[in-house]
Short mmCIF file of C-alpha atoms in Angstrom, two decimals:
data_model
loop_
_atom_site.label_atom_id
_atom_site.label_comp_id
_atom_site.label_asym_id
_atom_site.label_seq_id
_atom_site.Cartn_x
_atom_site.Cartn_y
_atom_site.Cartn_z
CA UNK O 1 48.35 21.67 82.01
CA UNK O 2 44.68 22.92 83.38
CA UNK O 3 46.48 25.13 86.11
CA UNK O 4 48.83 26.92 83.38
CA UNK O 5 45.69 27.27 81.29
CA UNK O 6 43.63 28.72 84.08
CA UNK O 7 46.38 31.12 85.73
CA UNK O 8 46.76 31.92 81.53
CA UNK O 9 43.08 33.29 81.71
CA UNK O 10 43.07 35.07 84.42
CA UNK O 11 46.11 36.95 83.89
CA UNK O 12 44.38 38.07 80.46
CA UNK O 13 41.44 38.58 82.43
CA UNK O 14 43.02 41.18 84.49
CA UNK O 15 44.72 42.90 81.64
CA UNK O 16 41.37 43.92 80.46
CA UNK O 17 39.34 44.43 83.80
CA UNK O 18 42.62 46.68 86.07
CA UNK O 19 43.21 49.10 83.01
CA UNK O 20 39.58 49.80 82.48
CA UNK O 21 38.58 49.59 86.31
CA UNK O 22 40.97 52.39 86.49
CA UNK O 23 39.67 54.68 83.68
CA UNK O 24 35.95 54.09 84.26
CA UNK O 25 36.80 54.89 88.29
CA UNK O 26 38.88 58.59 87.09
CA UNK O 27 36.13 59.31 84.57
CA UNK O 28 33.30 58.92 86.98
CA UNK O 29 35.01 60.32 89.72
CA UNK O 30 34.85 57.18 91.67
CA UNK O 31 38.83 57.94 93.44
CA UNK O 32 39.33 60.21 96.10
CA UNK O 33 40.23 63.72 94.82
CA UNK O 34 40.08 63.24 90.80
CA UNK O 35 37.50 65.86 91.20
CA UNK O 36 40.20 68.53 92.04
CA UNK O 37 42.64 67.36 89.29
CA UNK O 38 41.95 69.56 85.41
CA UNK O 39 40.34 67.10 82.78
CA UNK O 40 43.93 67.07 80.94
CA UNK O 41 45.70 66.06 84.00
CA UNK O 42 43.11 63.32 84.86
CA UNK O 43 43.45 62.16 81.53
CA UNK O 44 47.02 62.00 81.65
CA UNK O 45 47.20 60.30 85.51
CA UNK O 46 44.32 57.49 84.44
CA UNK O 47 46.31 56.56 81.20
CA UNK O 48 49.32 56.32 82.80
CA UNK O 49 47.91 54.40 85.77
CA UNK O 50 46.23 52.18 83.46
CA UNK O 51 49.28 51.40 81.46
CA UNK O 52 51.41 51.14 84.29
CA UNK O 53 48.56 48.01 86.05
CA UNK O 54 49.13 46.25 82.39
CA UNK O 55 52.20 46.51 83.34
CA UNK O 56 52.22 45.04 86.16
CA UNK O 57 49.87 42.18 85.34
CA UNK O 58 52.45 41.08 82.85
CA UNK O 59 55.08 40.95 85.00
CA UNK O 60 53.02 39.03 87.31
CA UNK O 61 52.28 36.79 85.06
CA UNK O 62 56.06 36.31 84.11
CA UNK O 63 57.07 35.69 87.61
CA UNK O 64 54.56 33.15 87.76
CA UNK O 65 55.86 31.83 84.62
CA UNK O 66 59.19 31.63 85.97
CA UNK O 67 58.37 29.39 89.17
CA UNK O 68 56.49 26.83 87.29
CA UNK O 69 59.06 24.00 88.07
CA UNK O 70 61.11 23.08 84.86
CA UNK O 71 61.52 19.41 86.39
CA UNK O 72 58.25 17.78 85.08
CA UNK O 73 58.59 18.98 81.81
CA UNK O 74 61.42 15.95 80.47
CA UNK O 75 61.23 14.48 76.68
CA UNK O 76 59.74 11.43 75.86
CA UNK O 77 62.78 9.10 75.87
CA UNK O 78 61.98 6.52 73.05
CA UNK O 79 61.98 9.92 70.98
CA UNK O 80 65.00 10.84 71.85
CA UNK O 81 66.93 7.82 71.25
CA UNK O 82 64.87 7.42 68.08
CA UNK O 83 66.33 11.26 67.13
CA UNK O 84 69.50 10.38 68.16
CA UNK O 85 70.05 7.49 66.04
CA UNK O 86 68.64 9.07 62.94
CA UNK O 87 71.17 11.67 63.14
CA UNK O 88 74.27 9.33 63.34
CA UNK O 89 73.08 7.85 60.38
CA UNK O 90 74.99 8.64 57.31
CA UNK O 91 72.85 9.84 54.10
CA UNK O 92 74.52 8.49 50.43
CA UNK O 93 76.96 10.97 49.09
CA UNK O 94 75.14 12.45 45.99
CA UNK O 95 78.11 14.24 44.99
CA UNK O 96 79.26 11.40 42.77
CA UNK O 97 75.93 10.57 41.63
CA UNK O 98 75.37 13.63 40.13
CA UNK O 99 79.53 13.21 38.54
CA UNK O 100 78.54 10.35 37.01
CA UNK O 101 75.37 12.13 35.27
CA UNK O 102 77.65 14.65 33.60
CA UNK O 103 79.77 11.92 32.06
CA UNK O 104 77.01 10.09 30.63
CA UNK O 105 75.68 13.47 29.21
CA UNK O 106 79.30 14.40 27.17
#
């Protein structure tokens, strides 16, 4: 449970840091040749970029998701034989219960 917790964190962890890494880097002119791009386009480029590493992070994430092995995660069994036998237990019909009411009420 500690691993899926941890690799939880630092996939949020990376949502926030990639997105704004790559904003603060285009704003400040920290990437080779943003300085030659017009302030709309390097708008436009770092937003996309930014949304596109989200992205990617979440799909990551998924993937990891996906390889956790499904194996170790097995019900408890006394639970399941206890849910088992409560549903093959029949509940009173309350259909002639409530016949019976109406008679006694005429």
């Amino acid at each position: 449970m500690a691993g899926v917790i941890k690799k939880f964190f630092v996939a949020s962890l990376f949502m926030w840091v990639a997105p704004i890494t790559i904003l603060y880097g285009f704003n400040h002119q920290l990437f080779p040749g943003s300085t030659q791009l017009s302030s709309y386009s390097q708008t436009l480029l770092s937003g996309f970029l930014a949304v596109i590493s989200f992205n990617m992070v979440i799909a990551f994430y998924i993937c990891m998701a996906m390889k956790e092995p499904s194996d170790r995660h097995e019900p408890d069994p006394a639970f399941l034989a206890e849910a088992k036998s409560s549903i093959s237990q029949s509940t009173p019909c309350e259909s002639g219960d409530s016949s019976q009411a109406r008679e006694k009420q005429e």
